Amino acid sequence: DAKTTQPNSMESNEEEPVHLPCNHSTISGTDYIHWYRQLPSQGPEYVIHGLTSNVNNRMASLAIAEDRKSSTLILHRATLRDAAVYYCILLLYDNNNDMRFGAGTRLTVKP
Amino acid sequence: GAGVSQTPSNKVTEKGKYVELRCDPISGHTALYWYRQSLGQGPEFLIYFQGTGAADDSGLPNDRFFAVRPEGSVSTLKIQRTERGDSAVYLCASSLSVNTGELFFGEGSRLTVL
């Protein structure tokens, strides 16, 4: 299974950008990079995903390294509601499509 | 709109008892996943259904755990002879198809085995 490595925790100040890194050096050519986040006492929620090109949506941006061995989730202006555990996951789209989470990065946002 | 619904939200049982946890996915979603999450850890994959069939049950920890999805919609996770180590939040998620990768999670069922 392709694996990801993330820092255990990060801190940010409110209203500032946050860059959450993820290393996936064993990624294969057909693995998609997915990010989910989990707010306290809730189930995980989808944030963004990509394959090779950088991606933007209303929640965040995903920057993917040219060699695809790492990626960065970017929150452009952190709010207190962004405090959560962020998970970076590799997903191979095939008929055996299971999504496996690691420990993630716990983001603390300071006012 | 209705999201993924899980019942019960909380379940307290005694060691050795049988437990069923129910998941109602979003209507039309063909893929359904079960995870369990212990305090301070990420969700641990248990089983994944595509339609009525279990496409991958490699995450089920032992034969006390079983899950069904007889009509391709509602799923039930069944745990026999519960043990204290089974205490966790059990999360269910569904997705539109196997190839979208966007999972929608319920809020989970918290199981406590005394």
PDB file of C-alpha atoms in Angstrom:
ATOM      1  CA  ASP A   1       0.000   0.000   0.000  1.00  0.00           C
ATOM      2  CA  ALA A   2       1.216   3.496  -0.790  1.00  0.00           C
ATOM      3  CA  LYS A   3       1.868   5.394   2.435  1.00  0.00           C
ATOM      4  CA  THR A   4       1.927   9.039   3.454  1.00  0.00           C
ATOM      5  CA  THR A   5       3.889  10.893   6.119  1.00  0.00           C
ATOM      6  CA  GLN A   6       2.544  13.987   7.835  1.00  0.00           C
ATOM      7  CA  PRO A   7       3.669  16.006  10.849  1.00  0.00           C
ATOM      8  CA  ASN A   8       1.746  15.101  13.986  1.00  0.00           C
ATOM      9  CA  SER A   9       0.735  18.670  14.716  1.00  0.00           C
ATOM     10  CA  MET A  10       0.959  22.242  13.472  1.00  0.00           C
ATOM     11  CA  GLU A  11      -0.069  25.629  14.773  1.00  0.00           C
ATOM     12  CA  SER A  12      -1.315  28.644  12.911  1.00  0.00           C
ATOM     13  CA  ASN A  13      -2.581  32.105  13.709  1.00  0.00           C
ATOM     14  CA  GLU A  14      -6.052  33.131  12.716  1.00  0.00           C
ATOM     15  CA  GLU A  15      -6.311  34.952   9.376  1.00  0.00           C
ATOM     16  CA  GLU A  16      -2.898  33.675   8.240  1.00  0.00           C
ATOM     17  CA  PRO A  17      -2.228  31.087   5.528  1.00  0.00           C
ATOM     18  CA  VAL A  18      -1.461  27.518   6.535  1.00  0.00           C
ATOM     19  CA  HIS A  19       0.630  25.052   4.564  1.00  0.00           C
ATOM     20  CA  LEU A  20       0.110  21.426   5.567  1.00  0.00           C
ATOM     21  CA  PRO A  21       2.751  19.109   4.089  1.00  0.00           C
ATOM     22  CA  CYS A  22       2.461  15.473   3.081  1.00  0.00           C
ATOM     23  CA  ASN A  23       5.214  13.171   1.845  1.00  0.00           C
ATOM     24  CA  HIS A  24       4.326  10.214  -0.351  1.00  0.00           C
ATOM     25  CA  SER A  25       7.605   9.063  -1.857  1.00  0.00           C
ATOM     26  CA  THR A  26       6.235   5.662  -2.929  1.00  0.00           C
ATOM     27  CA  ILE A  27       3.315   7.083  -4.882  1.00  0.00           C
ATOM     28  CA  SER A  28       2.504   5.302  -8.123  1.00  0.00           C
ATOM     29  CA  GLY A  29       1.521   6.954 -11.370  1.00  0.00           C
ATOM     30  CA  THR A  30      -2.168   6.245 -10.922  1.00  0.00           C
ATOM     31  CA  ASP A  31      -2.546   7.205  -7.249  1.00  0.00           C
ATOM     32  CA  TYR A  32      -4.717  10.217  -6.555  1.00  0.00           C
ATOM     33  CA  ILE A  33      -3.849  12.458  -3.597  1.00  0.00           C
ATOM     34  CA  HIS A  34      -6.828  13.093  -1.340  1.00  0.00           C
ATOM     35  CA  TRP A  35      -7.197  15.340   1.688  1.00  0.00           C
ATOM     36  CA  TYR A  36      -9.841  15.007   4.344  1.00  0.00           C
ATOM     37  CA  ARG A  37     -10.267  16.807   7.625  1.00  0.00           C
ATOM     38  CA  GLN A  38     -12.007  15.838  10.833  1.00  0.00           C
ATOM     39  CA  LEU A  39     -13.431  18.434  13.157  1.00  0.00           C
ATOM     40  CA  PRO A  40     -13.904  17.502  16.823  1.00  0.00           C
ATOM     41  CA  SER A  41     -16.686  14.974  17.404  1.00  0.00           C
ATOM     42  CA  GLN A  42     -17.512  14.706  13.709  1.00  0.00           C
ATOM     43  CA  GLY A  43     -16.808  12.284  10.902  1.00  0.00           C
ATOM     44  CA  PRO A  44     -14.128  13.195   8.362  1.00  0.00           C
ATOM     45  CA  GLU A  45     -15.084  15.520   5.519  1.00  0.00           C
ATOM     46  CA  TYR A  46     -13.643  15.708   2.032  1.00  0.00           C
ATOM     47  CA  VAL A  47     -11.435  18.717   1.345  1.00  0.00           C
ATOM     48  CA  ILE A  48      -9.783  18.303  -2.041  1.00  0.00           C
ATOM     49  CA  HIS A  49      -8.020  15.843  -4.332  1.00  0.00           C
ATOM     50  CA  GLY A  50      -5.712  15.879  -7.330  1.00  0.00           C
ATOM     51  CA  LEU A  51      -3.505  13.766  -9.556  1.00  0.00           C
ATOM     52  CA  THR A  52      -0.740  15.886 -11.085  1.00  0.00           C
ATOM     53  CA  SER A  53      -1.866  19.486 -11.459  1.00  0.00           C
ATOM     54  CA  ASN A  54      -2.488  21.935  -8.649  1.00  0.00           C
ATOM     55  CA  VAL A  55      -6.141  22.180  -7.660  1.00  0.00           C
ATOM     56  CA  ASN A  56      -8.254  24.892  -6.093  1.00  0.00           C
ATOM     57  CA  ASN A  57     -11.713  24.817  -4.570  1.00  0.00           C
ATOM     58  CA  ARG A  58     -13.696  26.906  -2.141  1.00  0.00           C
ATOM     59  CA  MET A  59     -12.118  25.222   0.859  1.00  0.00           C
ATOM     60  CA  ALA A  60      -8.446  25.003  -0.026  1.00  0.00           C
ATOM     61  CA  SER A  61      -5.714  24.638  -2.630  1.00  0.00           C
ATOM     62  CA  LEU A  62      -3.617  21.567  -3.291  1.00  0.00           C
ATOM     63  CA  ALA A  63      -0.078  22.014  -4.544  1.00  0.00           C
ATOM     64  CA  ILE A  64       1.507  18.850  -5.948  1.00  0.00           C
ATOM     65  CA  ALA A  65       5.246  18.556  -6.455  1.00  0.00           C
ATOM     66  CA  GLU A  66       6.428  17.934  -9.990  1.00  0.00           C
ATOM     67  CA  ASP A  67       7.720  14.467  -9.046  1.00  0.00           C
ATOM     68  CA  ARG A  68       4.493  13.834  -7.080  1.00  0.00           C
ATOM     69  CA  LYS A  69       6.458  12.623  -4.072  1.00  0.00           C
ATOM     70  CA  SER A  70       4.976  15.336  -1.892  1.00  0.00           C
ATOM     71  CA  SER A  71       2.024  17.677  -1.745  1.00  0.00           C
ATOM     72  CA  THR A  72       0.847  20.617   0.326  1.00  0.00           C
ATOM     73  CA  LEU A  73      -2.644  21.536   1.404  1.00  0.00           C
ATOM     74  CA  ILE A  74      -3.004  25.297   1.586  1.00  0.00           C
ATOM     75  CA  LEU A  75      -5.628  27.072   3.659  1.00  0.00           C
ATOM     76  CA  HIS A  76      -5.425  30.653   2.475  1.00  0.00           C
ATOM     77  CA  ARG A  77      -6.799  32.302   5.628  1.00  0.00           C
ATOM     78  CA  ALA A  78      -7.124  30.084   8.644  1.00  0.00           C
ATOM     79  CA  THR A  79     -10.152  30.531  10.864  1.00  0.00           C
ATOM     80  CA  LEU A  80     -10.865  29.029  14.254  1.00  0.00           C
ATOM     81  CA  ARG A  81     -13.270  26.639  12.526  1.00  0.00           C
ATOM     82  CA  ASP A  82     -10.368  25.191  10.546  1.00  0.00           C
ATOM     83  CA  ALA A  83      -8.947  23.613  13.705  1.00  0.00           C
ATOM     84  CA  ALA A  84      -9.110  19.907  12.892  1.00  0.00           C
ATOM     85  CA  VAL A  85      -7.079  16.820  12.069  1.00  0.00           C
ATOM     86  CA  TYR A  86      -6.064  16.855   8.401  1.00  0.00           C
ATOM     87  CA  TYR A  87      -5.482  13.568   6.599  1.00  0.00           C
ATOM     88  CA  CYS A  88      -3.512  13.058   3.407  1.00  0.00           C
ATOM     89  CA  ILE A  89      -4.434   9.813   1.634  1.00  0.00           C
ATOM     90  CA  LEU A  90      -3.352   8.115  -1.577  1.00  0.00           C
ATOM     91  CA  LEU A  91      -6.103   6.449  -3.534  1.00  0.00           C
ATOM     92  CA  LEU A  92      -5.785   4.126  -6.493  1.00  0.00           C
ATOM     93  CA  TYR A  93      -8.976   4.222  -8.519  1.00  0.00           C
ATOM     94  CA  ASP A  94      -9.672   0.631  -9.294  1.00  0.00           C
ATOM     95  CA  ASN A  95     -12.349  -1.866  -8.498  1.00  0.00           C
ATOM     96  CA  ASN A  96     -10.916  -2.502  -5.063  1.00  0.00           C
ATOM     97  CA  ASN A  97     -11.236   1.043  -3.882  1.00  0.00           C
ATOM     98  CA  ASP A  98     -10.507   1.248  -0.181  1.00  0.00           C
ATOM     99  CA  MET A  99      -9.390   4.502   1.385  1.00  0.00           C
ATOM    100  CA  ARG A 100      -7.022   4.117   4.339  1.00  0.00           C
ATOM    101  CA  PHE A 101      -6.288   6.921   6.769  1.00  0.00           C
ATOM    102  CA  GLY A 102      -3.085   7.570   8.669  1.00  0.00           C
ATOM    103  CA  ALA A 103      -2.759   9.563  11.873  1.00  0.00           C
ATOM    104  CA  GLY A 104      -3.004  12.954  10.160  1.00  0.00           C
ATOM    105  CA  THR A 105      -1.868  16.411  11.270  1.00  0.00           C
ATOM    106  CA  ARG A 106      -3.665  18.126  14.130  1.00  0.00           C
ATOM    107  CA  LEU A 107      -3.982  21.807  13.240  1.00  0.00           C
ATOM    108  CA  THR A 108      -4.411  24.293  16.065  1.00  0.00           C
ATOM    109  CA  VAL A 109      -5.517  27.810  15.135  1.00  0.00           C
ATOM    110  CA  LYS A 110      -4.720  30.554  17.604  1.00  0.00           C
ATOM    111  CA  PRO A 111      -6.845  33.710  17.782  1.00  0.00           C
TER     112      PRO A 111
ATOM    113  CA  GLY B   1     -30.470  17.194   2.020  1.00  0.00           C
ATOM    114  CA  ALA B   2     -30.057  13.953   3.936  1.00  0.00           C
ATOM    115  CA  GLY B   3     -26.515  12.903   4.649  1.00  0.00           C
ATOM    116  CA  VAL B   4     -25.205   9.593   5.915  1.00  0.00           C
ATOM    117  CA  SER B   5     -27.203   8.544   8.957  1.00  0.00           C
ATOM    118  CA  GLN B   6     -25.881   6.218  11.645  1.00  0.00           C
ATOM    119  CA  THR B   7     -27.795   4.671  14.497  1.00  0.00           C
ATOM    120  CA  PRO B   8     -27.500   4.434  17.385  1.00  0.00           C
ATOM    121  CA  SER B   9     -25.316   7.450  18.058  1.00  0.00           C
ATOM    122  CA  ASN B  10     -24.272   5.906  21.355  1.00  0.00           C
ATOM    123  CA  LYS B  11     -24.342   2.319  22.500  1.00  0.00           C
ATOM    124  CA  VAL B  12     -23.227   0.978  25.859  1.00  0.00           C
ATOM    125  CA  THR B  13     -23.117  -2.773  26.227  1.00  0.00           C
ATOM    126  CA  GLU B  14     -21.573  -5.419  28.418  1.00  0.00           C
ATOM    127  CA  LYS B  15     -18.687  -7.644  27.508  1.00  0.00           C
ATOM    128  CA  GLY B  16     -19.880 -10.716  25.638  1.00  0.00           C
ATOM    129  CA  LYS B  17     -23.055  -9.163  24.222  1.00  0.00           C
ATOM    130  CA  TYR B  18     -24.062  -8.876  20.563  1.00  0.00           C
ATOM    131  CA  VAL B  19     -24.278  -5.447  18.915  1.00  0.00           C
ATOM    132  CA  GLU B  20     -25.642  -4.147  15.624  1.00  0.00           C
ATOM    133  CA  LEU B  21     -24.783  -0.748  14.187  1.00  0.00           C
ATOM    134  CA  ARG B  22     -26.774   0.631  11.279  1.00  0.00           C
ATOM    135  CA  CYS B  23     -25.778   2.909   8.427  1.00  0.00           C
ATOM    136  CA  ASP B  24     -28.125   4.660   5.994  1.00  0.00           C
ATOM    137  CA  PRO B  25     -26.031   5.993   3.102  1.00  0.00           C
ATOM    138  CA  ILE B  26     -26.890   8.897   0.876  1.00  0.00           C
ATOM    139  CA  SER B  27     -29.536   7.826  -1.620  1.00  0.00           C
ATOM    140  CA  GLY B  28     -28.012   6.586  -4.863  1.00  0.00           C
ATOM    141  CA  HIS B  29     -24.536   6.025  -3.453  1.00  0.00           C
ATOM    142  CA  THR B  30     -23.302   2.622  -4.523  1.00  0.00           C
ATOM    143  CA  ALA B  31     -20.139   2.453  -2.426  1.00  0.00           C
ATOM    144  CA  LEU B  32     -20.293   2.110   1.363  1.00  0.00           C
ATOM    145  CA  TYR B  33     -17.444   1.969   3.845  1.00  0.00           C
ATOM    146  CA  TRP B  34     -17.105   1.082   7.516  1.00  0.00           C
ATOM    147  CA  TYR B  35     -14.288   2.409   9.678  1.00  0.00           C
ATOM    148  CA  ARG B  36     -13.611   2.419  13.391  1.00  0.00           C
ATOM    149  CA  GLN B  37     -11.747   5.110  15.237  1.00  0.00           C
ATOM    150  CA  SER B  38     -10.132   4.929  18.634  1.00  0.00           C
ATOM    151  CA  LEU B  39      -9.320   8.049  20.624  1.00  0.00           C
ATOM    152  CA  GLY B  40      -6.430  10.014  19.161  1.00  0.00           C
ATOM    153  CA  GLN B  41      -6.069   7.821  16.081  1.00  0.00           C
ATOM    154  CA  GLY B  42      -7.137   8.082  12.475  1.00  0.00           C
ATOM    155  CA  PRO B  43     -10.054   6.030  11.147  1.00  0.00           C
ATOM    156  CA  GLU B  44      -9.161   2.377  10.631  1.00  0.00           C
ATOM    157  CA  PHE B  45     -10.611   0.747   7.524  1.00  0.00           C
ATOM    158  CA  LEU B  46     -12.849  -2.260   8.174  1.00  0.00           C
ATOM    159  CA  ILE B  47     -14.838  -3.134   5.059  1.00  0.00           C
ATOM    160  CA  TYR B  48     -15.985  -1.662   1.770  1.00  0.00           C
ATOM    161  CA  PHE B  49     -19.126  -2.543  -0.218  1.00  0.00           C
ATOM    162  CA  GLN B  50     -19.765  -1.936  -3.869  1.00  0.00           C
ATOM    163  CA  GLY B  51     -23.504  -2.498  -4.216  1.00  0.00           C
ATOM    164  CA  THR B  52     -24.537  -5.538  -2.197  1.00  0.00           C
ATOM    165  CA  GLY B  53     -21.187  -7.287  -2.211  1.00  0.00           C
ATOM    166  CA  ALA B  54     -18.240  -6.772   0.095  1.00  0.00           C
ATOM    167  CA  ALA B  55     -15.474  -5.721  -2.282  1.00  0.00           C
ATOM    168  CA  ASP B  56     -12.826  -5.694   0.436  1.00  0.00           C
ATOM    169  CA  ASP B  57     -13.280  -6.982   3.989  1.00  0.00           C
ATOM    170  CA  SER B  58      -9.587  -7.244   4.781  1.00  0.00           C
ATOM    171  CA  GLY B  59      -9.871  -4.700   7.598  1.00  0.00           C
ATOM    172  CA  LEU B  60     -12.269  -6.708   9.744  1.00  0.00           C
ATOM    173  CA  PRO B  61     -10.169  -7.602  12.790  1.00  0.00           C
ATOM    174  CA  ASN B  62     -11.547 -11.113  13.368  1.00  0.00           C
ATOM    175  CA  ASP B  63     -14.551 -13.330  12.758  1.00  0.00           C
ATOM    176  CA  ARG B  64     -16.580 -11.643  15.506  1.00  0.00           C
ATOM    177  CA  PHE B  65     -17.105  -8.762  13.077  1.00  0.00           C
ATOM    178  CA  PHE B  66     -19.466  -9.082  10.132  1.00  0.00           C
ATOM    179  CA  ALA B  67     -21.220  -6.581   7.893  1.00  0.00           C
ATOM    180  CA  VAL B  68     -24.082  -6.897   5.418  1.00  0.00           C
ATOM    181  CA  ARG B  69     -25.740  -4.737   2.826  1.00  0.00           C
ATOM    182  CA  PRO B  70     -28.507  -6.985   1.472  1.00  0.00           C
ATOM    183  CA  GLU B  71     -30.268  -4.526  -0.823  1.00  0.00           C
ATOM    184  CA  GLY B  72     -27.359  -2.327  -1.742  1.00  0.00           C
ATOM    185  CA  SER B  73     -28.455   0.535   0.473  1.00  0.00           C
ATOM    186  CA  VAL B  74     -28.621   0.223   4.270  1.00  0.00           C
ATOM    187  CA  SER B  75     -25.742  -1.618   5.901  1.00  0.00           C
ATOM    188  CA  THR B  76     -25.443  -3.241   9.304  1.00  0.00           C
ATOM    189  CA  LEU B  77     -22.190  -3.897  11.124  1.00  0.00           C
ATOM    190  CA  LYS B  78     -22.562  -6.811  13.512  1.00  0.00           C
ATOM    191  CA  ILE B  79     -20.230  -7.533  16.400  1.00  0.00           C
ATOM    192  CA  GLN B  80     -20.543 -10.787  18.321  1.00  0.00           C
ATOM    193  CA  ARG B  81     -19.220 -11.499  21.823  1.00  0.00           C
ATOM    194  CA  THR B  82     -18.096  -7.908  22.292  1.00  0.00           C
ATOM    195  CA  GLU B  83     -14.835  -7.211  24.088  1.00  0.00           C
ATOM    196  CA  ARG B  84     -13.661  -4.076  25.889  1.00  0.00           C
ATOM    197  CA  GLY B  85     -11.167  -3.505  23.075  1.00  0.00           C
ATOM    198  CA  ASP B  86     -14.050  -3.086  20.628  1.00  0.00           C
ATOM    199  CA  SER B  87     -14.909   0.230  22.269  1.00  0.00           C
ATOM    200  CA  ALA B  88     -14.511   2.915  19.605  1.00  0.00           C
ATOM    201  CA  VAL B  89     -16.431   5.209  17.297  1.00  0.00           C
ATOM    202  CA  TYR B  90     -17.669   3.283  14.273  1.00  0.00           C
ATOM    203  CA  LEU B  91     -17.878   5.472  11.191  1.00  0.00           C
ATOM    204  CA  CYS B  92     -19.799   4.809   8.017  1.00  0.00           C
ATOM    205  CA  ALA B  93     -19.214   6.596   4.719  1.00  0.00           C
ATOM    206  CA  SER B  94     -20.742   6.402   1.266  1.00  0.00           C
ATOM    207  CA  SER B  95     -19.721   7.612  -2.167  1.00  0.00           C
ATOM    208  CA  LEU B  96     -21.489   7.971  -5.479  1.00  0.00           C
ATOM    209  CA  SER B  97     -19.357   5.396  -7.220  1.00  0.00           C
ATOM    210  CA  VAL B  98     -16.094   3.571  -6.894  1.00  0.00           C
ATOM    211  CA  ASN B  99     -14.276   6.131  -9.014  1.00  0.00           C
ATOM    212  CA  THR B 100     -15.179   9.451  -7.399  1.00  0.00           C
ATOM    213  CA  GLY B 101     -13.098   9.081  -4.264  1.00  0.00           C
ATOM    214  CA  GLU B 102     -15.199  11.633  -2.398  1.00  0.00           C
ATOM    215  CA  LEU B 103     -16.548   9.945   0.690  1.00  0.00           C
ATOM    216  CA  PHE B 104     -19.364  11.374   2.764  1.00  0.00           C
ATOM    217  CA  PHE B 105     -19.169  10.337   6.406  1.00  0.00           C
ATOM    218  CA  GLY B 106     -21.805   9.996   9.065  1.00  0.00           C
ATOM    219  CA  GLU B 107     -21.223  11.237  12.581  1.00  0.00           C
ATOM    220  CA  GLY B 108     -20.490   7.773  13.852  1.00  0.00           C
ATOM    221  CA  SER B 109     -21.786   5.361  16.455  1.00  0.00           C
ATOM    222  CA  ARG B 110     -19.892   5.436  19.722  1.00  0.00           C
ATOM    223  CA  LEU B 111     -19.661   1.926  21.165  1.00  0.00           C
ATOM    224  CA  THR B 112     -18.643   1.417  24.784  1.00  0.00           C
ATOM    225  CA  VAL B 113     -18.130  -2.114  26.029  1.00  0.00           C
ATOM    226  CA  LEU B 114     -18.076  -2.357  29.807  1.00  0.00           C
TER     227      LEU B 114
END
